[in-house]
Coordinates of N, CA, C and O in Angstrom, one line a residue:
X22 N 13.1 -5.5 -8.6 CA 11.9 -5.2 -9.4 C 11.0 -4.3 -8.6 O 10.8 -4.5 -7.4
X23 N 10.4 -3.2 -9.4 CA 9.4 -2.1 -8.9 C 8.1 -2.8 -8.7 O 7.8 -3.7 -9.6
X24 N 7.2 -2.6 -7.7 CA 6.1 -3.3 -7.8 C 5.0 -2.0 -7.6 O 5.4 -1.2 -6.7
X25 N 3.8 -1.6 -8.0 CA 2.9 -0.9 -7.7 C 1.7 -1.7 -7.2 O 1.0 -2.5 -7.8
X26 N 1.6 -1.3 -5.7 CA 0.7 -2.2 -5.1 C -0.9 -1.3 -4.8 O -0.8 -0.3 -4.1
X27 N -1.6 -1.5 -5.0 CA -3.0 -0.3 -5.1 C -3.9 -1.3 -3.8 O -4.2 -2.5 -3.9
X28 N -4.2 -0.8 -3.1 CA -5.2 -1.2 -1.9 C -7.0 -0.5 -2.1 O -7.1 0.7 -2.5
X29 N -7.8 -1.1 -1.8 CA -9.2 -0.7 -2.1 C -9.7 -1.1 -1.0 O -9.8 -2.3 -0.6
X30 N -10.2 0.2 -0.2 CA -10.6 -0.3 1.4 C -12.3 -0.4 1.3 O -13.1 0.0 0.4
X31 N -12.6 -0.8 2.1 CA -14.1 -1.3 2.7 C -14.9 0.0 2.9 O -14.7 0.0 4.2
X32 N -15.4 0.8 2.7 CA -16.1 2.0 3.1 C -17.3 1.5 4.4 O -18.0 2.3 5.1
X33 N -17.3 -0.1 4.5 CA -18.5 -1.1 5.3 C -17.6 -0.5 6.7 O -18.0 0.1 7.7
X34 N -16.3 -0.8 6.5 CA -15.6 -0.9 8.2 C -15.6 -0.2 8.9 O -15.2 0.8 8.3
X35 N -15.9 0.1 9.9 CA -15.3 1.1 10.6 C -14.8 2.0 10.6 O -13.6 1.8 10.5
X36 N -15.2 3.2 10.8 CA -14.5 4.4 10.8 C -13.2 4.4 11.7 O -12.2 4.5 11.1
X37 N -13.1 4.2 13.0 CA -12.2 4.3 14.1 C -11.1 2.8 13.5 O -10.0 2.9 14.0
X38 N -11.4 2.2 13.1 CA -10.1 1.4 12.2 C -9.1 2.2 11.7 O -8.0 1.8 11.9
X39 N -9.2 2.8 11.2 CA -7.7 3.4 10.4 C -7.7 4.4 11.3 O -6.5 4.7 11.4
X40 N -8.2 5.0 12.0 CA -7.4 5.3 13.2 C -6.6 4.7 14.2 O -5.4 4.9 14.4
X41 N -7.6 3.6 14.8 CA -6.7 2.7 15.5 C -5.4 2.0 15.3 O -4.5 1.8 16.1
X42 N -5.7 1.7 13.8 CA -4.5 0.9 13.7 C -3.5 1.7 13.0 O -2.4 1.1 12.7
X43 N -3.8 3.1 12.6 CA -2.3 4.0 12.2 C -1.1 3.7 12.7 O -0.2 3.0 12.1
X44 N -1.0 4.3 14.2 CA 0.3 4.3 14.6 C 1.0 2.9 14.4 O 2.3 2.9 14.5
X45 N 0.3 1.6 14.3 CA 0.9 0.4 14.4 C 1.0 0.4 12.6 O 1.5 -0.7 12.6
X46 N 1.0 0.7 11.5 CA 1.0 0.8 10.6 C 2.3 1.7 9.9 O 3.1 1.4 9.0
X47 N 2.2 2.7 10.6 CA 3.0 4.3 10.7 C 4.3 2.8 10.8 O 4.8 2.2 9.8
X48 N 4.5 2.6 12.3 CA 5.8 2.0 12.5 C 5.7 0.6 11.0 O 6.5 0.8 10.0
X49 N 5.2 0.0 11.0 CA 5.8 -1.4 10.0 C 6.0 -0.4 8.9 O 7.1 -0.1 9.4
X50 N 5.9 0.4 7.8 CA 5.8 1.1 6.8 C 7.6 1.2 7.1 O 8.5 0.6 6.4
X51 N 7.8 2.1 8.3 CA 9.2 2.6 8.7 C 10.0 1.3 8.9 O 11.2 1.2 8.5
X52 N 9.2 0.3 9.7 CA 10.4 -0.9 9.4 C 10.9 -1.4 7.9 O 12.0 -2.0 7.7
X53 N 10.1 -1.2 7.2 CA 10.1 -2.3 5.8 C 10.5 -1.4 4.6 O 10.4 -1.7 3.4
X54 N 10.9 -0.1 5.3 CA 11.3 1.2 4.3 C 12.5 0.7 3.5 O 12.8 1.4 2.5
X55 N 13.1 -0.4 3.7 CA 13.9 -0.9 2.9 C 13.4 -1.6 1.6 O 14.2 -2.0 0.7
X56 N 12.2 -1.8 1.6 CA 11.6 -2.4 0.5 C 10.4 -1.0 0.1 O 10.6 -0.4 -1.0
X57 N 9.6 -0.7 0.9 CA 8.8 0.1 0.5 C 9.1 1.5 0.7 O 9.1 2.2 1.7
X58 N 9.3 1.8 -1.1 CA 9.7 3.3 -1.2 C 9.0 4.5 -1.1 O 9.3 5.7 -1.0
X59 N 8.0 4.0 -1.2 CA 6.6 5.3 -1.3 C 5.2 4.5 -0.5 O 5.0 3.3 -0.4
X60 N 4.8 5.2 -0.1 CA 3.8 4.8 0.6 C 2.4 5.6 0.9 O 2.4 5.9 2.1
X61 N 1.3 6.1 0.2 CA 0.2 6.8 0.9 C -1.0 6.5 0.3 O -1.1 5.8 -0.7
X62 N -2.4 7.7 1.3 CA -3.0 7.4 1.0 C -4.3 8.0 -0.3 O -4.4 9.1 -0.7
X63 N -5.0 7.2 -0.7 CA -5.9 7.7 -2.0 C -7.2 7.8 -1.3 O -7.8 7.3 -0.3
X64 N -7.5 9.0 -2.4 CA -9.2 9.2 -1.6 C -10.0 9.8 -3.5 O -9.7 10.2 -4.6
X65 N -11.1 9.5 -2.8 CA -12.1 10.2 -3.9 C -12.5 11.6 -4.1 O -12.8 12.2 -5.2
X66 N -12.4 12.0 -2.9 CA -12.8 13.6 -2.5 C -12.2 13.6 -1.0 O -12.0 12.6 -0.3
X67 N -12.0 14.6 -0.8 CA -11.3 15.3 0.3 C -12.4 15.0 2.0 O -13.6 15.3 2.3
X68 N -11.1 14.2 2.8 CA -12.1 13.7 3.8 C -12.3 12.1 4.0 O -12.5 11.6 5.1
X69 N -12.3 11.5 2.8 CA -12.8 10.5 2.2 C -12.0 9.2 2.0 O -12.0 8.9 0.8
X70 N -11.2 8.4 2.8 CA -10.6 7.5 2.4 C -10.8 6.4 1.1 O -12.0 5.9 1.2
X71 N -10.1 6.1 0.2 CA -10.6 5.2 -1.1 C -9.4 3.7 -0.5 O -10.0 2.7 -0.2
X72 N -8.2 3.7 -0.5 CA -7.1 3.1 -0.5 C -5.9 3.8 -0.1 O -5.6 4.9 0.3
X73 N -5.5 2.7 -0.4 CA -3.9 3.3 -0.8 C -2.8 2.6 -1.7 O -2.9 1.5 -2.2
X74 N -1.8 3.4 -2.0 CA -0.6 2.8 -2.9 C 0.4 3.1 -2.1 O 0.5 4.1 -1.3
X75 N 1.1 2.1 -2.3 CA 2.8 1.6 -2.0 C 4.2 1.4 -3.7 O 4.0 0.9 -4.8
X76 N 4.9 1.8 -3.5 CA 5.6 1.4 -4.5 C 6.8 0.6 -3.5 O 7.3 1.0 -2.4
X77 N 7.1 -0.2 -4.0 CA 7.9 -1.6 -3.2 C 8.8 -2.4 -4.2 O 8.4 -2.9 -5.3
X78 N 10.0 -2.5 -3.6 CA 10.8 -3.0 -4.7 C 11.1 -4.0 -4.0 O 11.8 -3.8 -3.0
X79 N 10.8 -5.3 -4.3 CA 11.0 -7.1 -4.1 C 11.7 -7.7 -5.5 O 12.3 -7.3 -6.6
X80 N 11.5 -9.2 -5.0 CA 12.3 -9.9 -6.3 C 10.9 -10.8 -6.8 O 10.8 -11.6 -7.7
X81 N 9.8 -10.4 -5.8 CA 8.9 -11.0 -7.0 C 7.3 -11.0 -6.4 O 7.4 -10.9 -5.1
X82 N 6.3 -11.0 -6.8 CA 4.9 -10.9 -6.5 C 4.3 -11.3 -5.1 O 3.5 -10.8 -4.4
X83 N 5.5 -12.4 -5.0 CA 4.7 -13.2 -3.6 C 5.7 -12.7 -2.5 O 5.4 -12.7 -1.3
X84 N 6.8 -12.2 -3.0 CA 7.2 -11.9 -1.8 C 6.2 -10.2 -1.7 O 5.7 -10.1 -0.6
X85 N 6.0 -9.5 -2.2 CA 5.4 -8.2 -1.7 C 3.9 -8.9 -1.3 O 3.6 -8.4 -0.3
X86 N 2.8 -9.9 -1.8 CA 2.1 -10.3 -1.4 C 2.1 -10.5 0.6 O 1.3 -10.1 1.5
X87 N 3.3 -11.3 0.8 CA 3.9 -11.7 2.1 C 4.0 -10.2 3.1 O 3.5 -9.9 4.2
X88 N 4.8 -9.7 2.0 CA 4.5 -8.0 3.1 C 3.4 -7.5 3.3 O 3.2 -6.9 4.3
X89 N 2.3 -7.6 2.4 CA 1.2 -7.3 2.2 C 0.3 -7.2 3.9 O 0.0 -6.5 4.8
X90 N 0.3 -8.8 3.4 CA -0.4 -9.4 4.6 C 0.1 -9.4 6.2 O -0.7 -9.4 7.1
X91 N 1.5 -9.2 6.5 CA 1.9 -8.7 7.9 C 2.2 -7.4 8.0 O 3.1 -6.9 8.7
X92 N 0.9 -6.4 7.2 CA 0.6 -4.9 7.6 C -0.6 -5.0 8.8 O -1.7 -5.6 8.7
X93 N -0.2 -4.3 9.7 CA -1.5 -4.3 10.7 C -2.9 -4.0 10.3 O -3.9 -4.4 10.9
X94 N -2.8 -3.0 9.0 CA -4.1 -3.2 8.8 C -4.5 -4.6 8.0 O -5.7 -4.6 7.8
X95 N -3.9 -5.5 7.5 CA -4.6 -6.5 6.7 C -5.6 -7.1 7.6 O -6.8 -7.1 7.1
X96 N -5.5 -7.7 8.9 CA -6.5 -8.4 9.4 C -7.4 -7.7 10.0 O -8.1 -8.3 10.8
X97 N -7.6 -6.8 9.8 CA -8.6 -5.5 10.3 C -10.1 -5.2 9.6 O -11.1 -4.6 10.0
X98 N -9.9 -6.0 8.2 CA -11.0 -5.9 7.2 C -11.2 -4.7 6.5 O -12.1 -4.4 5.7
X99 N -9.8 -3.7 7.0 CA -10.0 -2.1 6.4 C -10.2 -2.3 4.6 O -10.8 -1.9 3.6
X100 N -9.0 -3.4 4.9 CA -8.8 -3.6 3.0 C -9.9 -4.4 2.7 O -10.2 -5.3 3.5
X101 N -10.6 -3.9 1.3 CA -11.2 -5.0 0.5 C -10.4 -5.4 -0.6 O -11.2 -5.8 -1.4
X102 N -9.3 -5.4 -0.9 CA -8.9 -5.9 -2.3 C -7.1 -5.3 -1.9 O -6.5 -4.9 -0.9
X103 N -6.9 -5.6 -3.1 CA -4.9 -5.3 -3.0 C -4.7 -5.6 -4.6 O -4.7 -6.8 -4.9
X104 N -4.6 -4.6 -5.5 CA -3.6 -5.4 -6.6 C -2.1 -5.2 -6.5 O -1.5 -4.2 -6.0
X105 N -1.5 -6.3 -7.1 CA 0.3 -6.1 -7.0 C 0.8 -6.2 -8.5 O 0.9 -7.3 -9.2
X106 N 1.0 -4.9 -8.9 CA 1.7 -4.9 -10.3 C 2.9 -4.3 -10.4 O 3.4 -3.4 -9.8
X107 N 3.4 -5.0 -11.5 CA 4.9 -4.9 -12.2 C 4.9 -3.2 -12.7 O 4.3 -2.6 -13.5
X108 N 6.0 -2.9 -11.7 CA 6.1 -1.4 -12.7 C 7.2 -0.5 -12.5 O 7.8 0.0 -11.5
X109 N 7.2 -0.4 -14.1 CA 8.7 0.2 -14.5 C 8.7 2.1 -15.0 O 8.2 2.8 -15.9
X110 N 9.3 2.1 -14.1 CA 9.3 4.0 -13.7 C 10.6 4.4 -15.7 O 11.6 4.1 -16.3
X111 N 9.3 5.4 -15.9 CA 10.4 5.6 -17.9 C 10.2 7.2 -17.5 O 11.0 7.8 -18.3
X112 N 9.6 8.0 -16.7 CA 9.6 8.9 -16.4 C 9.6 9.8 -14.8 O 8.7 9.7 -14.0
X113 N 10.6 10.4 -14.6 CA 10.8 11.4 -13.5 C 11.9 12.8 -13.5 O 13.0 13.0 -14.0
X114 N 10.6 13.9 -12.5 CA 11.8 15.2 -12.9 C 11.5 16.1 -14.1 O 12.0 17.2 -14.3
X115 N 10.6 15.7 -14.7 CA 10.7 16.3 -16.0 C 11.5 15.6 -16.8 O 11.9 16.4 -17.6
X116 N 12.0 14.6 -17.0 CA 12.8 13.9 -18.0 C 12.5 12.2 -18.4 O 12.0 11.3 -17.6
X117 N 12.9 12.0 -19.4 CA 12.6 10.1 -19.6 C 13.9 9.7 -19.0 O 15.1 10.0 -19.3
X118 N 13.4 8.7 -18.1 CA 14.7 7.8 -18.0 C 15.3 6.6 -18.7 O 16.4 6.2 -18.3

């Protein structure tokens, strides 16, 4: 099952946080590339970190929850929020699938 997972960071934290904790992030992303297909980041304007999205394919909510949480950034306080939604890809390419 496809999951779309949307992250909403703290604009409160720390700047030098998502720096710091990239390269430790960079690597878990590459370990778990077997689950997580897509991976970056969202912003409001250019410059500007907002979140990010993952698309992640598990067998169910809590298991991408579980990934969620052993990302280096989770205990960092970068994230304020995380939704994990069900989602089913009907278009790519220019075509319906």
């Amino acid at each position: 099952m496809l999951f779309a997972v949307l992250f909403e960071d703290d604009n409160n934290c720390a700047a030098d946080v998502r720096t710091r904790y990239m390269p430790a992030h960079l690597d878990f992303l590459s370990t778990h590339a077997s689950m997580i297909r897509a991976a970056g980041p969202l912003r409001q304007h250019e410059g500007s970190g907002a979140g990010g999205l993952w698309l992640v394919d598990a067998d169910s909510a809590d298991e991408v929850d579980r990934l969620v949480k052993t990302d280096p950034f989770w205990p960092t306080g970068l994230r304020r929020s995380v939704r994990i939604l069900i989602w089913k890809q009907v278009f790519a390419d220019g075509a319906r699938l």
